[in-house]
Coordinates of C-alpha atoms and ligand atoms in Angstrom, one line a residue:
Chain A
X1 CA -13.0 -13.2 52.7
X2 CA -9.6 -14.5 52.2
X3 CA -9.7 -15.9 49.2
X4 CA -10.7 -12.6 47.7
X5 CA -7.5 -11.1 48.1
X6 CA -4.2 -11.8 47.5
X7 CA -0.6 -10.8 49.0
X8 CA 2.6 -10.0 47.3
X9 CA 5.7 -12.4 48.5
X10 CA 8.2 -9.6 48.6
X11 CA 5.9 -6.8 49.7
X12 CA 2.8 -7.8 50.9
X13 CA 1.3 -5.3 49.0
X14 CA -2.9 -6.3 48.9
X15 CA -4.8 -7.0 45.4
X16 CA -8.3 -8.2 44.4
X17 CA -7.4 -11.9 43.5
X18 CA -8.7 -11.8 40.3
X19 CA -9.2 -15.2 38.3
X20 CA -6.3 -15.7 36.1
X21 CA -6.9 -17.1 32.6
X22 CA -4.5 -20.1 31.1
X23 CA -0.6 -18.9 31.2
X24 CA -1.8 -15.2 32.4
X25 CA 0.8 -14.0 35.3
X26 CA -0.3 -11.2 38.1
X27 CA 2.8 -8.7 38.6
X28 CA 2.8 -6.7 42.2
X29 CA 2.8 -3.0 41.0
X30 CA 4.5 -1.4 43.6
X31 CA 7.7 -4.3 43.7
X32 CA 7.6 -6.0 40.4
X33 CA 7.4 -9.6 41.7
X34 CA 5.5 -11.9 40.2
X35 CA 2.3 -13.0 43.1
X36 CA 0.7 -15.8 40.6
X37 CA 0.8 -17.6 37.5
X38 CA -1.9 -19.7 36.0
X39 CA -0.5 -22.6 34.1
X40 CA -1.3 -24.9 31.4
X41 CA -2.5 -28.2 32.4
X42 CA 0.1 -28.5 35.2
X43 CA -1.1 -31.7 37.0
X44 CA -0.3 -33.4 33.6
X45 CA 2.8 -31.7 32.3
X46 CA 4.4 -32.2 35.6
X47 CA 3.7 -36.1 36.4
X48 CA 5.3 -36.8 33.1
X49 CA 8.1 -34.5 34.1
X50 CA 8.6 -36.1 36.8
X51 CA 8.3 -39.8 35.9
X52 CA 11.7 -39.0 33.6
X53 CA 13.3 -37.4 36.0
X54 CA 13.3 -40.2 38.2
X55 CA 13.8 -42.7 36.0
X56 CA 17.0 -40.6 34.9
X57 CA 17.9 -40.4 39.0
X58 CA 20.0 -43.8 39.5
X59 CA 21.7 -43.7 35.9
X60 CA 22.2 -40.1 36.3
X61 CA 24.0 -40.2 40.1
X62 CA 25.6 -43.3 39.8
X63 CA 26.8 -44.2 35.9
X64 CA 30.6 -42.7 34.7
X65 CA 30.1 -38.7 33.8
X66 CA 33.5 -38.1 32.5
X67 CA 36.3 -40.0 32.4
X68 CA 40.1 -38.9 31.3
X69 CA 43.3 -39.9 30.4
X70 CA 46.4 -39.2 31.4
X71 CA 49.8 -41.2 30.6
X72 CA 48.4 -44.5 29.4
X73 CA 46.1 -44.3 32.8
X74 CA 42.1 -43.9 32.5
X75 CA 39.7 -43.2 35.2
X76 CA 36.0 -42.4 35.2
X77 CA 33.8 -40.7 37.8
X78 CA 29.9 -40.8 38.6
X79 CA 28.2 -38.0 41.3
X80 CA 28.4 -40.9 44.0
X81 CA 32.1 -41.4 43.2
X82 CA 32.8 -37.9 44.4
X83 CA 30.7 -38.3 47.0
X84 CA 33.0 -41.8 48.6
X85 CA 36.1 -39.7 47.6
X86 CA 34.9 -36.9 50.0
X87 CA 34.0 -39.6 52.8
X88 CA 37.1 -41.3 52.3
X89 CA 39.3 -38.1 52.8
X90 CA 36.9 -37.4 56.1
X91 CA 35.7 -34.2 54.5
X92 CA 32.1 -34.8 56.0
X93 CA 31.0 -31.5 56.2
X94 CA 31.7 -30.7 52.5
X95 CA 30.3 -34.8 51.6
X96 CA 27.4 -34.0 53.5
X97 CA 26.8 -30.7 51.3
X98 CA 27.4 -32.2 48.4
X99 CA 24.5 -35.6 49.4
X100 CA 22.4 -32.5 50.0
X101 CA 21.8 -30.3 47.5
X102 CA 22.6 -32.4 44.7
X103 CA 21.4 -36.0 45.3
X104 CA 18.6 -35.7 48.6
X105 CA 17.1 -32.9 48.0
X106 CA 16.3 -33.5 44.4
X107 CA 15.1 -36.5 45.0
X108 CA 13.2 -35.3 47.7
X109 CA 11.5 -32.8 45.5
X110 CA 10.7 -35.2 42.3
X111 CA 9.2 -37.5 44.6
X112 CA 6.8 -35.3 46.9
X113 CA 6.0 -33.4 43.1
X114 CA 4.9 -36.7 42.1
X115 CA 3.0 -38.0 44.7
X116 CA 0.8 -35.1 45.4
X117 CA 0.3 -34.4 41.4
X118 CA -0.8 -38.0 41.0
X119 CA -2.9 -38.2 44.2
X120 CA -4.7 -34.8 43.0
X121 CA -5.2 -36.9 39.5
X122 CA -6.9 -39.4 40.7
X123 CA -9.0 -37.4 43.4
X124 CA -7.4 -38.9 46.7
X125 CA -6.2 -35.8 48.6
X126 CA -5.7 -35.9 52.4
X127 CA -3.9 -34.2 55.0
X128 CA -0.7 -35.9 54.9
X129 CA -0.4 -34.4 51.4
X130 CA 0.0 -31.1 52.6
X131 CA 2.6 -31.8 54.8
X132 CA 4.3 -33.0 51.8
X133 CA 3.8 -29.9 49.6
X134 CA 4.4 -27.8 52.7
X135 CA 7.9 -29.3 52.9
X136 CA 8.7 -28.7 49.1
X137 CA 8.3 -25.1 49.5
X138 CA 10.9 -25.1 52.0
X139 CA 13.3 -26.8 49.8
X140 CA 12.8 -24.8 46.9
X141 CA 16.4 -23.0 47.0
X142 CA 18.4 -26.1 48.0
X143 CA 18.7 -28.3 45.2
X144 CA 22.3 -27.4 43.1
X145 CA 22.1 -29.7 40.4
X146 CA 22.8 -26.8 38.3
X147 CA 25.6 -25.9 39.8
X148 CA 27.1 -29.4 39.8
X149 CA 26.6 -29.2 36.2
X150 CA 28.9 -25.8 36.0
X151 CA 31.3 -27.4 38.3
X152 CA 31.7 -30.5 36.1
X153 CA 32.4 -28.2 33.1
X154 CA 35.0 -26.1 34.7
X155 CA 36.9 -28.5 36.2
X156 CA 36.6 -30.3 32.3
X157 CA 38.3 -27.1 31.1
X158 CA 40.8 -26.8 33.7
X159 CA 41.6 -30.6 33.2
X160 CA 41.5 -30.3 29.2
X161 CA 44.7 -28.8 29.4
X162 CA 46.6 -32.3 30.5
X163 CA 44.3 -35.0 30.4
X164 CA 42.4 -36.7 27.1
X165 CA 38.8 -35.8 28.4
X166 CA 35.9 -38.5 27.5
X167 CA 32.6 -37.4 28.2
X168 CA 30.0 -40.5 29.3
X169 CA 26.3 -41.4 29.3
X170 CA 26.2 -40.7 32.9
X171 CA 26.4 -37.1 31.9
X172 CA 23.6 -36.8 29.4
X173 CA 21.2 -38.6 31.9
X174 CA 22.9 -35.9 34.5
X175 CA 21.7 -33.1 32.2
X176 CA 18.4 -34.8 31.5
X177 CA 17.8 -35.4 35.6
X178 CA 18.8 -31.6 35.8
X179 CA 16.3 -30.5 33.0
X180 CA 13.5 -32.2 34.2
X181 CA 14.1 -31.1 37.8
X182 CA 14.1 -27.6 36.4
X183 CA 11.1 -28.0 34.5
X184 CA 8.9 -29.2 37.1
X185 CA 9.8 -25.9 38.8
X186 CA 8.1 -24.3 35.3
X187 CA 5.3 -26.2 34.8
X188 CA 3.9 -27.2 39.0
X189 CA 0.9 -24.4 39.7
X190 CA 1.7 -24.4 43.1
X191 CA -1.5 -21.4 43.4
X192 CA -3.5 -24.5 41.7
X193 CA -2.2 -27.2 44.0
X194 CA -3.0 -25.4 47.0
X195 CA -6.7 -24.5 46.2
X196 CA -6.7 -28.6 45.6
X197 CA -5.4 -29.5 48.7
X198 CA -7.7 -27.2 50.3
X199 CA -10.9 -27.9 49.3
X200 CA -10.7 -31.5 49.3
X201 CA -10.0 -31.5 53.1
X202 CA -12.9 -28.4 53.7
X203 CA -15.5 -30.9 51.7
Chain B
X1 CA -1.5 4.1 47.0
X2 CA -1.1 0.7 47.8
X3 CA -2.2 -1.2 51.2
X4 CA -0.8 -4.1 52.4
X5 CA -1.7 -7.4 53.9
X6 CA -1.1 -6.7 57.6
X7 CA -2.4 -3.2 57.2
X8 CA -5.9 -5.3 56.5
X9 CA -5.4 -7.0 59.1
X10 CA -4.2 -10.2 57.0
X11 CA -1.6 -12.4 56.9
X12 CA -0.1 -14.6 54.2
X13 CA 1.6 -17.7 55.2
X14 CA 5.3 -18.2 53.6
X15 CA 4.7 -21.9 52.4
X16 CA 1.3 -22.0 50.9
X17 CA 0.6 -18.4 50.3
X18 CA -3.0 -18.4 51.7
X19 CA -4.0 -15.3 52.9
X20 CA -6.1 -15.4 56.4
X21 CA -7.1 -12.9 59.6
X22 CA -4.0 -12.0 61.9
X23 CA -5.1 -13.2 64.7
X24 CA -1.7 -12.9 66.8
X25 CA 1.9 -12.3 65.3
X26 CA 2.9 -16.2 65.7
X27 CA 0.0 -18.4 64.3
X28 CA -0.6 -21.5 62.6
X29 CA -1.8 -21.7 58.6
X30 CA -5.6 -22.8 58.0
X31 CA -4.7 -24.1 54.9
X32 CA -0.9 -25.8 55.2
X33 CA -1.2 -26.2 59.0
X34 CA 2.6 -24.8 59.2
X35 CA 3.0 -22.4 61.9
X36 CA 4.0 -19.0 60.6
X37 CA 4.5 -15.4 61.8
X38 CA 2.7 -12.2 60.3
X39 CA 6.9 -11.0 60.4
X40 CA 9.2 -12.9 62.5
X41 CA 9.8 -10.7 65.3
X42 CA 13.9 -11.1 64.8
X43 CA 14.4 -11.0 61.1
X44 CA 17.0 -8.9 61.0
X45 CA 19.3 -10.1 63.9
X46 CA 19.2 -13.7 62.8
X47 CA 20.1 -12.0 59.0
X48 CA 22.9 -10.4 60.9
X49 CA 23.9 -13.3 62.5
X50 CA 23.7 -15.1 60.1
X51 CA 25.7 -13.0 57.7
X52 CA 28.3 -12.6 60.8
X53 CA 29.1 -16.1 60.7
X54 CA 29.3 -16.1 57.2
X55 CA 31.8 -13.0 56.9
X56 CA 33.6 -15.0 59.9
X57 CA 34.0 -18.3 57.4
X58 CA 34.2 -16.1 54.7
X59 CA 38.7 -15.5 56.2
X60 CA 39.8 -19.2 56.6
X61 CA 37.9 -20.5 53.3
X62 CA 40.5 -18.1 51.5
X63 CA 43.6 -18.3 53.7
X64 CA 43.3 -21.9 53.8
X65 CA 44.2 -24.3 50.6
X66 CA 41.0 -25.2 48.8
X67 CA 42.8 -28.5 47.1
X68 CA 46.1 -29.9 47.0
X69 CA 47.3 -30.4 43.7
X70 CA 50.8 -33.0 43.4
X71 CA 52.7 -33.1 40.3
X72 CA 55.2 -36.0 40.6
X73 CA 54.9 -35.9 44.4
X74 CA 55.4 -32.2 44.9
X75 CA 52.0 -30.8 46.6
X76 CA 50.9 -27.5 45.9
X77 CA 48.4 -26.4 48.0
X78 CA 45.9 -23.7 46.2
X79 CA 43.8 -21.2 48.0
X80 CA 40.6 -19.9 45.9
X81 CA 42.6 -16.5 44.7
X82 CA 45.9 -18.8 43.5
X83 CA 43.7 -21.4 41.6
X84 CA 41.8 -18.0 39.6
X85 CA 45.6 -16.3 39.4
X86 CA 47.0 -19.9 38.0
X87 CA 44.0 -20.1 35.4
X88 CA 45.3 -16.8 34.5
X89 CA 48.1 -17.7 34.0
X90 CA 46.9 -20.3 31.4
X91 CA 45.1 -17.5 29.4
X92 CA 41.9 -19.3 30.8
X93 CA 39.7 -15.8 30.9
X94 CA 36.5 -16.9 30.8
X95 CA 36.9 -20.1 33.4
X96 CA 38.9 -17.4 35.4
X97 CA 36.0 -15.0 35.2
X98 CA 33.3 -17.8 36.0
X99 CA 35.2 -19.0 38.9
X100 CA 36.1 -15.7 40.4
X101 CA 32.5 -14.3 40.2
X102 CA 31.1 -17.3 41.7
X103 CA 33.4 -18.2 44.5
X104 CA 35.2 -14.8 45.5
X105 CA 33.3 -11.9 44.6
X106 CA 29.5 -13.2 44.4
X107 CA 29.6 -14.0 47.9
X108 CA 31.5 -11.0 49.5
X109 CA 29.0 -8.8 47.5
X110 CA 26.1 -11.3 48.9
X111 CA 27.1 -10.6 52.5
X112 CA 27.8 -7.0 51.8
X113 CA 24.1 -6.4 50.1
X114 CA 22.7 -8.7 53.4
X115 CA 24.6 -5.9 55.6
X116 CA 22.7 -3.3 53.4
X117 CA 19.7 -4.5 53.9
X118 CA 19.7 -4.9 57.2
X119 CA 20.6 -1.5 57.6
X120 CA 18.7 0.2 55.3
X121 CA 15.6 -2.0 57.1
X122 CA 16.7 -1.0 60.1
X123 CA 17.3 2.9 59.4
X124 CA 14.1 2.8 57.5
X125 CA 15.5 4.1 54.5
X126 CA 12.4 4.9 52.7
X127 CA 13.8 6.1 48.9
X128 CA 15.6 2.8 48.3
X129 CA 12.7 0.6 48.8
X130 CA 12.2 -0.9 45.0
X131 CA 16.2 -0.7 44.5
X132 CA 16.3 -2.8 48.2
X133 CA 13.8 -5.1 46.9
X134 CA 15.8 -6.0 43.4
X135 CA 19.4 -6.6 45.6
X136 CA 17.0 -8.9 47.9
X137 CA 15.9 -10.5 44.3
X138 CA 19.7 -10.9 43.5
X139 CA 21.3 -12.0 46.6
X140 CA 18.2 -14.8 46.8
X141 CA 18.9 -16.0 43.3
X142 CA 22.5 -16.1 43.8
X143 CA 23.0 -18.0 46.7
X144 CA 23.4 -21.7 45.4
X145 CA 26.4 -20.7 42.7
X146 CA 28.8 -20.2 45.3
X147 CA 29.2 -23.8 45.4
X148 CA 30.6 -23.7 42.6
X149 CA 34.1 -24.2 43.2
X150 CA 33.6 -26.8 46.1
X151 CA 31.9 -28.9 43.4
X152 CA 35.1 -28.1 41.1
X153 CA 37.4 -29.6 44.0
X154 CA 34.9 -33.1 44.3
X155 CA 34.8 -33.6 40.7
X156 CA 38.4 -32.9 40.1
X157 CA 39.4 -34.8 43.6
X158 CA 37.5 -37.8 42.5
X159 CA 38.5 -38.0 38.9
X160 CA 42.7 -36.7 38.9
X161 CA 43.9 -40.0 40.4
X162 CA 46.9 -40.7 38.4
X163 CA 49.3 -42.4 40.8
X164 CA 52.5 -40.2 41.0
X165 CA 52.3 -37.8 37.8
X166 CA 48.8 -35.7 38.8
X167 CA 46.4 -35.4 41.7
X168 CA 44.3 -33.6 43.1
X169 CA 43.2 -33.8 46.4
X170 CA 40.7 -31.9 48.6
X171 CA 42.0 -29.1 51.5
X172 CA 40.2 -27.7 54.4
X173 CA 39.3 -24.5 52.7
X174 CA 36.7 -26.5 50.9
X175 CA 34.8 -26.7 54.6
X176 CA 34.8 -23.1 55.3
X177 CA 34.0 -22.8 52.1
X178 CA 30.9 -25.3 52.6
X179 CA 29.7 -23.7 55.5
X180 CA 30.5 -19.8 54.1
X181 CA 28.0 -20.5 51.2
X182 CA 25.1 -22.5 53.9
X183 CA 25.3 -19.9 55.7
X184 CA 24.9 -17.2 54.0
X185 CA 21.9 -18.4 52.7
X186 CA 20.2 -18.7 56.3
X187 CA 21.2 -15.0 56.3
X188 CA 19.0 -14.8 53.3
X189 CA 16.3 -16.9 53.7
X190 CA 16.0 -15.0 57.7
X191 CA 15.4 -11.4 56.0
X192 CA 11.9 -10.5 55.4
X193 CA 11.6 -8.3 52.6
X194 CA 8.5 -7.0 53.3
X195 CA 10.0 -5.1 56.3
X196 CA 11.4 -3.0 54.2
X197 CA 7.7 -1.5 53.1
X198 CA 6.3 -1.7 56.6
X199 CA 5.1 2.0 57.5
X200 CA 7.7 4.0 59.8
X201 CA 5.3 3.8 62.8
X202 CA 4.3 -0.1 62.3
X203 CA 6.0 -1.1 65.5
Ligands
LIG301 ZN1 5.2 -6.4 45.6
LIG302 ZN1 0.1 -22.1 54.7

């Protein structure tokens, strides 16, 4: 009987669950928030997805973002850079913040995507996968590699004023990492993943 | 008029969104196997707790110095408010206006709508319901920019290391800061919007 119905999120106002065609979106009437989306070939889109992202990962943490120059004197900085410089100035709290939301966490989430979008690919589902998925969900809201990016432009304005300000590759595979971890958000049907996971384990 | 989930006797778990009977308030998901309740019995205290402690972290991450900056060995320390009076000063509007929406009045005005909706939850304010739900929207979606400026210190920290004529280096305001912004999103991720359309007499 359950899977006749279906919930709003914000609300819990009940609906019929009607079948969704390709890119159609069910609204909640009553709240305005949006209960499911079918999307277009998901499984696909989203291994791809994120394939680059991680590929981008390493470069994108670790190689020079932005570098500047001040008085005949030239230094460059990568994610992990600001990272050390946080551990080094026993700021752990902020450091640890910081290895969170912008270097675990999105890892974290372009990994488990992957896994459970390739094992559903290739028909291997099991229990351990929902444990997985169950644990993306909870991260949803954590990753900041957004706000990183903001943060890196500000503090390039502010610095503009004194310094000679280089931008590096670092940053372009920064923006790319930060794209792709955004898009897997877009194109992952987490509805579709779910009825996936489920009825391979009921069969 | 609309019916919800729990008035049918349903429940849909927060993870994987799969509706199923409500056999008690605190049970565990058919499909996810997460353990879930049909609405946390404490919502609203932890949200007010939660928004308590952020208030409370709110006072010594703008008192204190958020980054030291030394100009030919002088240090001068800068609080949140002076580093957004000092851009300013540099005609900087729109960096001003970025930084002083997401570190100074984005989060006061997330705590603030938290402390509404606890209220108007716990008052049962029935009129708002739709506007309650939209500020729930907003202070959810908002949550991660408020790390903006902490990321401005780590960058700017890491990269302004020019021996004696400019640097920058991180202050304890940035931990308060930290744990203002983590916080406050606990606050929001502990409120349940959907107490706000539970009927008057639904215990
Ligand atoms: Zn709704
Ligand atoms: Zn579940």
């Amino acid at each position: 009987m359950s899977n006749e119905h279906i919930a709003c999120p914000r609300c819990d106002a009940l609906y019929p669950a009607l079948p969704l065609k390709e890119k159609q979106i069910a609204l909640c009437s009553r709240c305005g928030c949006k209960i499911s989306e079918a999307k277009a070939d998901s499984i696909n889109r989203t291994i791809a997805i994120a394939i680059a992202g991680l590929l981008m990962f390493v470069p994108g943490i670790s190689m020079p973002m932005v570098g500047a120059t001040l008085v005949g004197q030239h230094a460059e900085v990568s994610l992990v850079d600001c990272l050390v410089m946080l551990l080094q100035k026993d700021f752990l709290i902020v450091a640890m913040g910081l290895f969170l939301f912008t270097i675990a966490i999105p890892a974290i989430r372009l990994v488990t995507v992957l896994y459970i979008c390739l094992a559903i690919k290739r028909n291997q589902v099991n229990q351990t996968h929902r444990q997985f998925f169950r644990s993306y969900h909870f991260l949803d809201s954590w990753a900041m590699l957004h706000v990183f990016f903001l943060g890196v432009s500000v503090a390039l304005y502010k610095l503009a004023e004194y310094a000679d300000i280089a931008l590096n590759v670092g940053l372009a595979m920064f923006v790319g990492l930060l794209l792709c971890s955004i898009f897997t958000h877009i194109t992952l049907d987490h509805h579709y993943v779910w009825e996936t996971l489920e009825q391979a384990s009921d069969a | 008029m609309h019916k919800t989930a729990k008035e049918h006797g349903l429940a849909r778990c927060p993870k994987c969104h799969k509706l199923q009977p409500a056999i008690q308030n605190y049970m565990r998901c058919r499909r996810c196997h997460g353990h879930f309740y049909l609405r946390h019995p404490r919502s609203l205290q932890y949200t007010l707790a939660w928004t308590i402690s952020a208030l409370i972290m709110f006072v010594p991450a703008n008192l204190f110095p958020i980054m030291i900056y030394y100009e030919l060995g002088v240090a001068e320390p800068m609080t949140i408010l002076e580093g957004i009076n000092s851009l300013i000063e540099a005609d900087m509007f729109p960096i001003a206006f970025i930084v002083f929406t997401a570190s100074f009045f984005v989060p006061l005005a997330k705590l603030c709508g938290l402390i509404f909706l606890v209220l108007a939850t716990y008052q049962k304010l029935t009129f708002s319901r739709v506007y309650s739900g939209k500020i729930y929207k907003i202070v959810e979606f908002l949550g991660p920019w408020s790390m903006l400026d902490v990321f401005v210190v780590a960058l700017s920290g890491a990269l302004v290391k020019f021996g004696i004529f400019t640097n920058v280096q991180p202050a304890p305001g940035a931990t308060y800061f930290t744990l203002m912004v983590v916080f406050s999103m606990f606050a929001a991720h502990s409120f349940d919007p959907r107490l706000l359309w539970d009927k008057k007499n639904n215990d």
